[in-house]
Coordinates of C-alpha atoms and ligand atoms in Angstrom, one line a residue:
M1 CA -23.4 5.2 13.6
K2 CA -19.9 5.1 12.0
V3 CA -16.8 5.2 14.2
I4 CA -13.1 5.8 13.6
V5 CA -10.8 4.5 16.4
V6 CA -7.3 5.9 16.7
S7 CA -4.9 3.9 18.9
G8 CA -1.2 4.3 19.4
G9 CA 1.7 1.9 19.5
V10 CA 5.4 1.9 20.5
I11 CA 5.5 5.0 22.6
S12 CA 3.2 7.7 23.9
G13 CA 3.5 11.2 22.8
L14 CA 3.3 10.5 19.0
G15 CA 0.7 13.2 18.4
K16 CA -2.3 11.0 18.3
G17 CA -4.5 13.9 19.3
I18 CA -3.4 15.9 16.3
T19 CA -3.9 12.8 14.0
T20 CA -7.5 12.3 15.4
S21 CA -8.2 16.1 15.2
S22 CA -6.9 16.1 11.6
L23 CA -9.2 13.2 10.7
G24 CA -12.1 15.2 12.0
R25 CA -11.0 18.1 9.9
L26 CA -10.9 15.8 6.8
L27 CA -14.5 14.8 7.4
K28 CA -15.7 18.3 8.2
A29 CA -14.0 19.5 5.0
R30 CA -16.3 17.1 3.2
G31 CA -19.3 18.4 5.0
F32 CA -19.9 15.4 7.4
S33 CA -21.1 16.0 11.0
V34 CA -18.5 14.7 13.4
T35 CA -18.1 14.2 17.1
I36 CA -15.1 13.2 19.0
L37 CA -14.1 11.4 22.2
K38 CA -10.9 11.0 24.1
I39 CA -10.3 8.0 26.3
D40 CA -7.8 8.5 29.1
P41 CA -7.1 5.2 30.6
Y42 CA -5.8 6.6 33.9
L43 CA -7.7 6.2 37.2
N44 CA -8.1 9.9 37.8
V45 CA -11.7 11.0 37.2
D46 CA -10.5 14.1 35.3
A47 CA -7.3 15.9 34.5
G48 CA -7.9 18.6 37.1
T49 CA -5.7 17.2 39.8
M50 CA -2.7 16.4 37.6
N51 CA 0.5 18.2 37.5
P52 CA 1.1 20.1 34.3
Y53 CA 4.6 18.7 34.2
Q54 CA 3.3 15.2 33.7
H55 CA 0.3 15.8 31.4
G56 CA 0.7 19.3 30.1
E57 CA -2.0 21.8 30.3
V58 CA -5.4 21.1 31.9
F59 CA -8.0 22.2 29.2
V60 CA -11.2 23.6 30.5
L61 CA -14.5 23.0 28.7
D62 CA -17.7 25.2 28.8
D63 CA -19.3 23.0 31.3
G64 CA -16.4 23.3 33.6
T65 CA -14.8 19.8 32.9
E66 CA -11.1 19.8 33.5
A67 CA -10.0 17.8 30.5
D68 CA -7.0 16.4 28.7
L69 CA -5.3 18.8 26.5
D70 CA -6.2 16.9 23.4
L71 CA -9.8 18.2 24.0
G72 CA -8.3 21.6 23.1
N73 CA -6.9 20.3 19.9
Y74 CA -10.2 18.8 19.0
E75 CA -12.0 22.0 19.7
R76 CA -9.5 24.0 17.7
F77 CA -9.5 21.6 14.6
L78 CA -13.2 21.0 14.5
D79 CA -14.4 24.4 15.7
Q80 CA -17.1 22.9 17.9
P81 CA -17.5 23.1 21.6
L82 CA -17.3 19.9 23.6
N83 CA -18.2 18.9 27.1
G84 CA -17.4 16.4 29.9
R85 CA -18.9 13.5 28.0
H86 CA -16.3 13.8 25.3
N87 CA -13.6 12.8 27.8
L88 CA -13.8 9.3 29.3
T89 CA -11.3 8.1 31.9
T90 CA -11.1 4.9 33.8
G91 CA -12.0 6.8 37.0
K92 CA -15.1 8.1 35.5
I93 CA -16.2 4.8 34.0
Y94 CA -15.6 2.9 37.2
R95 CA -17.3 5.5 39.3
T96 CA -20.5 5.1 37.2
V97 CA -20.3 1.3 37.4
I98 CA -19.8 1.2 41.2
E99 CA -22.6 3.8 41.6
K100 CA -25.0 1.5 39.6
E101 CA -23.9 -1.5 41.6
R102 CA -24.7 0.4 44.8
R103 CA -28.0 1.4 43.5
G104 CA -28.8 -2.2 42.7
D105 CA -28.9 -1.8 38.9
Y106 CA -26.9 -5.2 38.5
L107 CA -28.9 -6.9 41.3
G108 CA -28.0 -10.6 41.6
N109 CA -25.0 -10.4 39.2
T110 CA -21.2 -10.5 39.8
V111 CA -20.1 -7.1 38.4
Q112 CA -17.1 -7.7 36.2
I113 CA -14.9 -5.8 33.7
I114 CA -16.5 -7.8 30.8
P115 CA -19.4 -7.2 30.4
H116 CA -20.1 -4.4 32.9
V117 CA -17.2 -2.1 32.5
T118 CA -16.9 -2.6 28.8
G119 CA -20.7 -2.3 28.5
E120 CA -20.5 1.2 30.3
I121 CA -17.8 2.3 27.8
K122 CA -19.9 1.3 24.8
R123 CA -23.0 3.0 26.3
V124 CA -21.2 6.3 26.6
I125 CA -19.8 6.1 23.2
R126 CA -23.1 5.3 21.6
E127 CA -24.9 7.9 23.8
V128 CA -22.6 10.7 22.6
S129 CA -22.7 9.6 19.0
E130 CA -26.6 9.2 18.9
S131 CA -27.5 12.3 21.0
E132 CA -25.4 14.5 18.7
G133 CA -26.6 12.8 15.5
A134 CA -23.0 12.7 14.3
E135 CA -22.4 11.0 10.9
V136 CA -19.0 10.0 12.2
T137 CA -17.7 9.5 15.7
L138 CA -14.0 9.6 16.3
V139 CA -12.6 7.9 19.3
E140 CA -9.0 8.4 20.5
V141 CA -7.6 5.8 22.9
G142 CA -4.9 7.4 25.0
G143 CA -1.8 5.6 26.1
T144 CA -0.1 2.7 24.1
V145 CA -1.5 -0.5 23.0
G146 CA -0.3 -3.2 25.5
D147 CA -0.8 -1.0 28.6
I148 CA -2.9 -2.8 31.3
E149 CA -5.1 0.3 31.7
S150 CA -6.3 0.6 28.2
M151 CA -7.3 -3.1 27.8
P152 CA -11.0 -2.6 28.9
F153 CA -11.4 0.2 26.4
L154 CA -9.9 -1.7 23.4
E155 CA -12.0 -4.7 24.3
A156 CA -15.1 -2.5 24.4
L157 CA -14.1 -1.1 21.0
R158 CA -13.6 -4.6 19.5
E159 CA -17.0 -5.6 20.8
L160 CA -18.5 -2.4 19.4
S161 CA -17.1 -3.2 16.0
Y162 CA -18.6 -6.6 16.0
E163 CA -22.0 -5.3 17.2
L164 CA -22.1 -2.5 14.5
G165 CA -21.1 -4.9 11.8
E166 CA -19.4 -4.3 8.3
H167 CA -18.4 -0.8 7.1
R168 CA -19.3 0.8 10.4
M169 CA -16.0 1.1 12.1
A170 CA -12.4 1.9 11.0
F171 CA -9.2 1.3 13.1
V172 CA -6.3 3.6 12.6
H173 CA -3.2 2.7 14.4
T174 CA -0.4 5.4 15.0
T175 CA 3.1 4.1 15.4
L176 CA 6.7 5.3 15.3
V177 CA 9.2 4.4 12.7
P178 CA 12.5 5.6 14.1
V179 CA 15.5 6.5 12.0
V180 CA 18.6 5.0 13.4
G181 CA 22.4 4.3 12.7
P182 CA 25.0 6.3 10.8
V183 CA 23.2 6.1 7.5
G184 CA 19.7 7.0 8.9
E185 CA 17.8 3.7 8.4
S186 CA 14.0 3.7 9.0
K187 CA 13.1 0.8 11.2
T188 CA 9.8 -0.9 11.0
K189 CA 10.2 -3.6 13.7
P190 CA 8.5 -1.5 16.5
T191 CA 5.5 -1.0 14.2
Q192 CA 5.3 -4.8 13.4
H193 CA 5.4 -5.6 17.1
S194 CA 2.8 -3.1 18.1
V195 CA 0.4 -4.2 15.3
R196 CA 0.9 -7.8 16.4
E197 CA -0.1 -6.7 19.9
L198 CA -3.3 -5.1 18.6
R199 CA -4.2 -8.1 16.5
A200 CA -3.8 -10.3 19.6
I201 CA -6.7 -8.5 21.2
G202 CA -8.8 -9.0 18.1
I203 CA -8.4 -5.7 16.4
R204 CA -7.0 -5.5 12.8
P205 CA -6.0 -2.0 11.9
H206 CA -7.2 -0.7 8.6
L207 CA -4.7 2.2 8.4
I208 CA -1.2 2.7 9.8
F209 CA -0.1 6.2 10.5
A210 CA 3.7 6.0 10.8
R211 CA 5.2 8.9 12.6
S212 CA 8.7 9.5 11.7
P213 CA 11.2 12.5 11.4
V214 CA 11.3 11.9 7.6
P215 CA 8.8 10.9 5.0
L216 CA 8.5 7.1 4.6
A217 CA 10.3 5.7 1.6
P218 CA 8.2 3.6 -0.8
E219 CA 10.0 0.3 0.3
I220 CA 9.3 1.1 3.9
K221 CA 5.6 1.4 3.2
T222 CA 5.7 -1.9 1.3
K223 CA 7.4 -3.6 4.2
I224 CA 4.9 -2.4 6.7
S225 CA 2.1 -3.4 4.5
L226 CA 3.4 -6.9 4.2
F227 CA 4.1 -7.5 7.9
C228 CA 1.1 -5.7 9.1
D229 CA -1.5 -6.9 6.6
V230 CA -2.7 -3.5 5.4
P231 CA -2.6 -2.4 1.7
P232 CA 0.5 -0.2 0.9
Q233 CA -1.7 2.8 0.2
A234 CA -3.1 2.5 3.7
V235 CA 0.4 3.0 5.3
I236 CA 0.5 6.8 5.8
S237 CA 3.6 8.7 6.3
V238 CA 3.1 11.4 8.9
P239 CA 6.5 13.2 9.3
D240 CA 6.9 16.2 11.7
Q241 CA 5.4 19.4 10.3
R242 CA 6.2 23.0 11.0
V243 CA 2.8 23.5 12.5
V244 CA 0.1 21.1 13.5
Y245 CA -2.5 22.7 11.1
D246 CA -0.4 21.3 8.3
V247 CA -1.3 17.7 9.2
P248 CA -4.8 17.5 7.6
L249 CA -3.3 18.4 4.3
V250 CA -0.5 15.8 4.6
L251 CA -3.2 13.1 5.3
E252 CA -5.4 14.5 2.5
A253 CA -2.5 14.3 0.0
Q254 CA -2.0 10.6 0.8
G255 CA -5.7 9.9 0.1
V256 CA -6.8 9.2 3.7
G257 CA -10.2 11.0 3.2
E258 CA -11.0 8.6 0.2
I259 CA -9.8 5.5 2.0
L260 CA -11.8 6.3 5.1
G261 CA -14.9 7.1 2.9
R262 CA -14.6 3.7 1.2
L263 CA -14.1 1.8 4.4
L264 CA -17.1 3.4 6.1
E265 CA -19.1 3.5 2.9
L266 CA -19.6 7.3 3.2
P267 CA -21.1 9.3 0.2
E268 CA -18.2 10.7 -2.0
R269 CA -17.7 14.4 -1.6
A270 CA -15.0 16.7 -2.6
P271 CA -13.2 18.4 0.4
D272 CA -13.2 22.2 0.7
Y273 CA -10.0 23.6 2.3
T274 CA -10.2 27.2 1.0
A275 CA -10.1 28.9 4.3
W276 CA -7.8 26.4 5.9
S277 CA -5.3 26.8 3.1
E278 CA -5.5 30.6 3.2
F279 CA -4.6 30.4 6.9
L280 CA -1.6 28.1 6.2
Q281 CA -0.5 30.4 3.3
R282 CA -0.4 33.5 5.6
Y283 CA 1.1 31.4 8.4
H284 CA 4.0 30.2 6.4
H285 CA 4.7 33.5 4.6
P286 CA 4.7 36.2 7.2
D287 CA 5.8 39.6 6.2
R288 CA 6.6 41.0 9.7
S289 CA 7.6 39.5 12.9
V290 CA 7.3 40.1 16.6
Q291 CA 8.8 38.6 19.7
I292 CA 6.6 37.9 22.6
A293 CA 7.9 37.2 26.1
V294 CA 6.1 34.5 28.1
V295 CA 6.9 34.4 31.9
G296 CA 5.8 31.3 33.7
K297 CA 7.1 28.6 35.9
Y298 CA 6.5 25.5 33.8
T299 CA 8.5 26.7 30.8
E300 CA 10.5 23.5 30.3
L301 CA 7.5 21.7 29.2
R302 CA 5.8 23.8 26.4
D303 CA 2.6 21.6 26.6
A304 CA 1.9 23.2 30.0
Y305 CA 1.0 26.3 28.0
L306 CA -0.3 24.8 24.8
S307 CA -3.4 26.7 24.3
H308 CA -1.5 30.0 24.8
S309 CA 1.0 28.9 22.0
E310 CA -2.0 27.9 19.8
A311 CA -3.7 31.3 20.3
F312 CA -0.5 32.9 18.9
H313 CA -0.3 30.4 16.0
H314 CA -3.9 31.4 15.1
C315 CA -2.8 35.1 15.1
Q316 CA 0.1 34.2 12.9
G317 CA -2.1 32.5 10.3
R318 CA -4.7 35.3 10.6
L319 CA -2.5 38.3 10.5
G320 CA 0.5 37.1 8.6
V321 CA 2.8 38.2 11.4
G322 CA 5.6 35.8 12.4
I323 CA 5.3 35.3 16.2
R324 CA 8.3 34.1 18.1
L325 CA 7.6 33.2 21.7
A326 CA 10.5 33.7 24.1
W327 CA 10.1 31.6 27.2
Y328 CA 11.4 32.8 30.6
D329 CA 11.4 30.9 33.9
S330 CA 9.9 33.3 36.4
E331 CA 12.3 32.1 39.2
E332 CA 15.3 32.8 37.0
L333 CA 14.1 36.4 36.4
T334 CA 14.6 37.2 40.1
R335 CA 18.2 35.8 39.9
D336 CA 19.4 37.4 36.7
P337 CA 18.7 41.1 35.9
A338 CA 20.0 40.5 32.3
L339 CA 17.0 38.3 31.7
L340 CA 14.6 41.0 32.9
Q341 CA 16.3 43.4 30.4
R342 CA 15.6 40.9 27.7
V343 CA 12.0 40.6 28.6
A344 CA 11.7 44.5 28.6
R345 CA 13.2 44.6 25.0
S346 CA 10.6 42.1 23.7
D347 CA 7.7 43.4 21.8
A348 CA 5.0 42.2 24.3
L349 CA 4.6 40.2 27.5
L350 CA 2.3 37.4 28.4
V351 CA 2.0 36.1 31.9
P352 CA -0.2 33.0 31.9
G353 CA -2.0 31.2 34.8
G354 CA -0.4 29.3 37.6
F355 CA -0.6 28.0 41.1
G356 CA 1.4 28.4 44.4
P357 CA 4.1 30.7 45.7
R358 CA 7.0 29.5 43.5
G359 CA 8.1 32.1 40.9
V360 CA 5.5 34.8 41.6
E361 CA 8.1 37.5 42.5
G362 CA 9.7 37.1 39.0
K363 CA 6.2 37.4 37.3
M364 CA 5.7 40.6 39.2
L365 CA 9.2 42.0 38.2
A366 CA 8.2 41.3 34.6
I367 CA 4.8 42.9 34.9
G368 CA 6.2 46.0 36.7
A369 CA 8.8 46.4 33.9
A370 CA 5.9 46.3 31.3
R371 CA 3.8 48.7 33.2
S372 CA 6.4 51.3 33.6
S373 CA 7.8 51.1 30.1
G374 CA 4.7 50.9 27.9
L375 CA 5.4 47.4 26.9
P376 CA 2.1 45.6 25.8
F377 CA 1.0 43.2 28.6
L378 CA -1.6 40.5 28.8
G379 CA -2.1 38.8 32.2
V380 CA -4.2 35.6 32.3
C381 CA -5.7 34.3 35.6
Y382 CA -2.7 34.1 38.0
G383 CA -1.0 36.7 35.7
F384 CA -3.9 38.9 36.2
Q385 CA -3.8 38.4 40.0
M386 CA -0.1 39.2 40.0
A387 CA -0.7 42.4 38.0
A388 CA -3.0 43.5 40.7
I389 CA -0.6 42.7 43.5
E390 CA 2.3 44.4 41.6
F391 CA 0.2 47.5 41.2
A392 CA -0.8 47.5 44.9
R393 CA 2.8 47.2 46.0
T394 CA 4.4 49.8 43.6
T395 CA 1.7 52.3 43.1
L396 CA -0.3 52.1 46.2
G397 CA 2.7 51.6 48.4
L398 CA 1.3 48.5 50.1
T399 CA 4.6 46.7 50.0
G400 CA 3.4 43.7 51.9
A401 CA 0.4 43.1 49.5
S402 CA 0.1 39.6 48.2
S403 CA -2.4 36.8 47.5
T404 CA -3.4 34.6 50.5
E405 CA -2.5 31.7 48.1
V406 CA 1.2 32.9 48.4
D407 CA 1.3 34.4 51.9
P408 CA -1.7 33.6 54.2
E409 CA -0.6 36.2 56.7
T410 CA -0.3 39.1 54.3
P411 CA -1.3 42.5 55.7
D412 CA -2.9 43.4 52.3
P413 CA -4.7 40.3 50.8
V414 CA -5.3 42.0 47.5
V415 CA -6.1 38.5 46.2
C416 CA -8.1 36.2 48.5
L417 CA -10.0 33.0 48.5
L418 CA -13.4 33.0 46.9
E419 CA -16.1 32.9 49.6
E420 CA -17.6 29.6 48.4
Q421 CA -14.1 28.0 48.6
K422 CA -13.8 28.4 52.3
G423 CA -14.2 25.1 54.1
L424 CA -13.9 23.0 51.0
E425 CA -12.3 19.6 51.7
H426 CA -12.0 18.0 48.2
L427 CA -9.7 19.5 45.6
G428 CA -11.1 17.6 42.5
A429 CA -13.5 19.7 40.3
T430 CA -14.1 22.3 43.1
M431 CA -12.6 25.4 41.6
R432 CA -14.7 28.1 40.0
L433 CA -14.9 26.4 36.7
G434 CA -16.2 26.7 33.1
A435 CA -18.0 29.4 31.0
Q436 CA -19.5 32.3 32.8
R437 CA -21.0 35.5 31.6
I438 CA -18.9 38.8 32.0
D439 CA -20.0 42.4 31.4
L440 CA -17.4 44.7 30.0
V441 CA -17.4 48.4 30.6
P442 CA -18.5 50.3 27.4
G443 CA -15.6 52.3 26.0
S444 CA -12.9 50.3 27.8
K445 CA -10.0 48.9 25.7
I446 CA -11.1 45.4 26.3
A447 CA -14.7 46.1 25.1
G448 CA -13.2 47.6 22.0
L449 CA -11.1 44.4 21.3
Y450 CA -14.2 42.2 21.6
G451 CA -16.4 44.7 19.8
R452 CA -19.3 44.0 22.4
T453 CA -19.8 44.3 26.2
E454 CA -21.3 40.9 27.0
I455 CA -19.0 38.0 26.6
R456 CA -18.6 34.4 28.0
E457 CA -15.4 33.0 28.9
R458 CA -14.0 29.9 30.7
H459 CA -12.6 29.9 34.3
R460 CA -10.5 27.9 36.5
H461 CA -9.6 29.6 39.8
R462 CA -10.1 29.6 43.6
Y463 CA -9.0 33.1 44.4
E464 CA -10.2 36.6 43.4
I465 CA -9.5 40.3 43.7
H466 CA -10.5 41.6 47.1
P467 CA -13.2 44.2 46.5
G468 CA -11.9 46.3 49.3
Y469 CA -9.0 47.6 47.3
L470 CA -10.9 48.6 44.2
D471 CA -11.5 52.2 45.0
R472 CA -7.8 52.8 45.5
F473 CA -7.0 50.9 42.3
E474 CA -9.4 53.1 40.3
G475 CA -8.0 56.3 42.0
A476 CA -4.5 55.4 41.0
G477 CA -5.2 54.4 37.5
L478 CA -6.0 50.7 37.4
R479 CA -9.5 50.3 36.1
V480 CA -12.1 47.5 36.6
T481 CA -13.3 46.9 33.1
G482 CA -15.1 43.5 33.3
R483 CA -17.3 42.0 36.1
S484 CA -19.4 38.9 36.5
P485 CA -23.1 39.4 37.1
D486 CA -22.5 38.7 40.8
G487 CA -19.8 41.5 40.9
R488 CA -16.5 39.6 40.8
V489 CA -13.6 41.4 39.1
E490 CA -13.0 39.8 35.7
A491 CA -10.9 42.3 34.0
L492 CA -8.5 45.1 34.9
E493 CA -6.7 47.7 32.7
V494 CA -4.5 50.7 32.8
P495 CA -6.1 53.2 30.4
S496 CA -3.0 55.4 30.2
H497 CA -0.9 52.5 29.0
P498 CA -0.8 51.4 25.3
F499 CA -2.0 47.9 26.2
F500 CA -2.1 46.6 29.8
I501 CA -4.9 44.2 30.4
G502 CA -5.4 41.5 32.9
V503 CA -8.2 39.0 32.9
Q504 CA -9.4 36.5 35.6
F505 CA -10.7 34.1 32.9
H506 CA -8.8 31.9 30.4
P507 CA -9.1 33.4 26.9
E508 CA -6.7 30.9 25.4
F509 CA -9.2 28.1 25.5
L510 CA -11.5 29.8 23.1
S511 CA -8.9 30.8 20.3
R512 CA -9.5 29.1 17.0
P513 CA -7.5 29.0 13.7
E514 CA -10.5 30.6 11.9
A515 CA -11.0 33.1 14.7
P516 CA -7.9 34.0 16.9
H517 CA -9.0 35.3 20.3
P518 CA -9.4 39.0 20.3
L519 CA -7.2 39.5 23.4
Y520 CA -4.3 37.6 21.7
R521 CA -4.9 39.4 18.4
G522 CA -5.0 42.7 20.3
L523 CA -1.7 41.8 22.1
V524 CA 0.0 40.9 18.7
E525 CA -1.3 44.2 17.1
A526 CA 0.0 46.2 20.1
A527 CA 3.3 44.4 19.9
L528 CA 3.6 45.5 16.2
A529 CA 2.7 49.0 17.2
H530 CA 5.3 49.0 20.1
Q531 CA 8.0 47.7 17.8
Q532 CA 7.3 50.4 15.3
S533 CA 7.3 53.1 18.0
E534 CA 10.9 52.5 18.8
V535 CA 14.2 53.0 16.9
R536 CA 15.7 49.5 17.1
A537 CA 16.5 46.6 14.8
P538 CA 13.5 44.5 14.1
V539 CA 13.4 40.9 15.2
P540 CA 14.2 38.7 12.2
P541 CA 11.3 36.8 10.7
S542 CA 10.6 33.3 12.0
P543 CA 8.5 31.4 9.5
A544 CA 8.4 28.4 11.8
G545 CA 6.3 30.7 14.2
A546 CA 5.8 30.4 17.8
Ligands
LIG601 N1 -3.9 30.1 41.4 C1 -4.9 31.1 41.1 C2 -6.3 30.8 41.6 O1 -6.6 29.7 42.0 C3 -4.9 31.3 39.6 C4 -5.4 30.0 38.9 C5 -5.1 30.0 37.5 O2 -4.2 30.7 37.0 N2 -5.6 29.1 36.7 O3 -7.1 31.6 41.7

């Protein structure tokens, strides 16, 4: 068992998730088998009950775990599916320890943080690593060194390093080197303090990843080396990149792969980045460009829609089409008609998932504009439910149609609570979650995009399309083109429209750099066709992408 631990210092939000994912890519490029765990020191059992404004998107795994968004980065960089065991939280660990105590597993003992909580943490890490037979296990510790919540986890990792012995564990510490003052001086003091904090708990980092807006000058590397007791070549400069998929090559260029290989005594192997580099080459040199409007209510915090943005990055790198995302707050659309005009002049529209009544009318205005003007549209989860309601109101004339989530008294509950949700008392992990099979209608546009009729996609919802309206939908030109084996509506499309597709599931979670999701790819291709079908100035290329 070999383990790489990534911790963070100075501030949170340094992109540790991308660093950890990139290390995984470095190892996979050398043909090593890798697994990866995220430690979230908060007390929530999972991320499902957290507001996207605080923690960004909730990422859903195949097994239905509602996880931290870094699990999405891991899946995208490593191209391997993960499950709930790969996301540890204080809530989960304590829950298990308390259950064991109640069962009598520790009978006679006083149950304590050391050794019982730390023991449980080590047990989970060992179990994941051993059961998957991974040559290297990556462990990212969320939060910042010095936080009370992360102490038991760091202590457990220190113990594990002692138990495993020499050349079995490497510690990577990610810090911030701010650039301050009128002459733009790079400051190492926060890094020095944060490394001191880490050493005080018995962990000596082997590598320091310095996040900074600019590349580190050699004298700054030397200074960090001296104060933090790491060789200068182990001080790695990680300046901001145009796209996160650049980071593995930034680390590779500074010899991180070799340094880790030596630290962990891994067999020497040359990395292969052929496909990865081709992706970046196309990504950075698009020959055309489209603008896609995204209408949602968490638009100030882009992390709330992270997997959607990533899916478009994948399309850009695969198709060589520059994709500019234009974000619109759905509430503002109802107040400012000029904004709606701008949405209509985009090359395509995405309405992602969401919850609650705020902003739904704006989403429906945008969807209505797309439906009536031939603008390509993809609706995901709430976006799909809104498309059904908009259709019922406008085309079927059911002006009071709504979702019971928005209006419990609506005369036409086109979207209503799933039967099994009725009477539920707990909100944690009780939605319809995870990967489920869906059968697509042969000959439909969506089946054409997937190139098959049986698919599996991830879900996260409590409400569904009411079956009582389907005959009228079909009669008026909105077709059901996907269903679950038990008959729930999973996909709707307007066959007479160039591209109008809504899906109950979340395709964004399954898009990968190597394989952009077919629905996003289809939307981008439809956006290109839409752009070419009109006489108007093309949107200027944006190499920086989405
Ligand atoms: N609020 C809707 C539901 O619960 C949609 C959920 C979502 O978009 N993820 O069904």
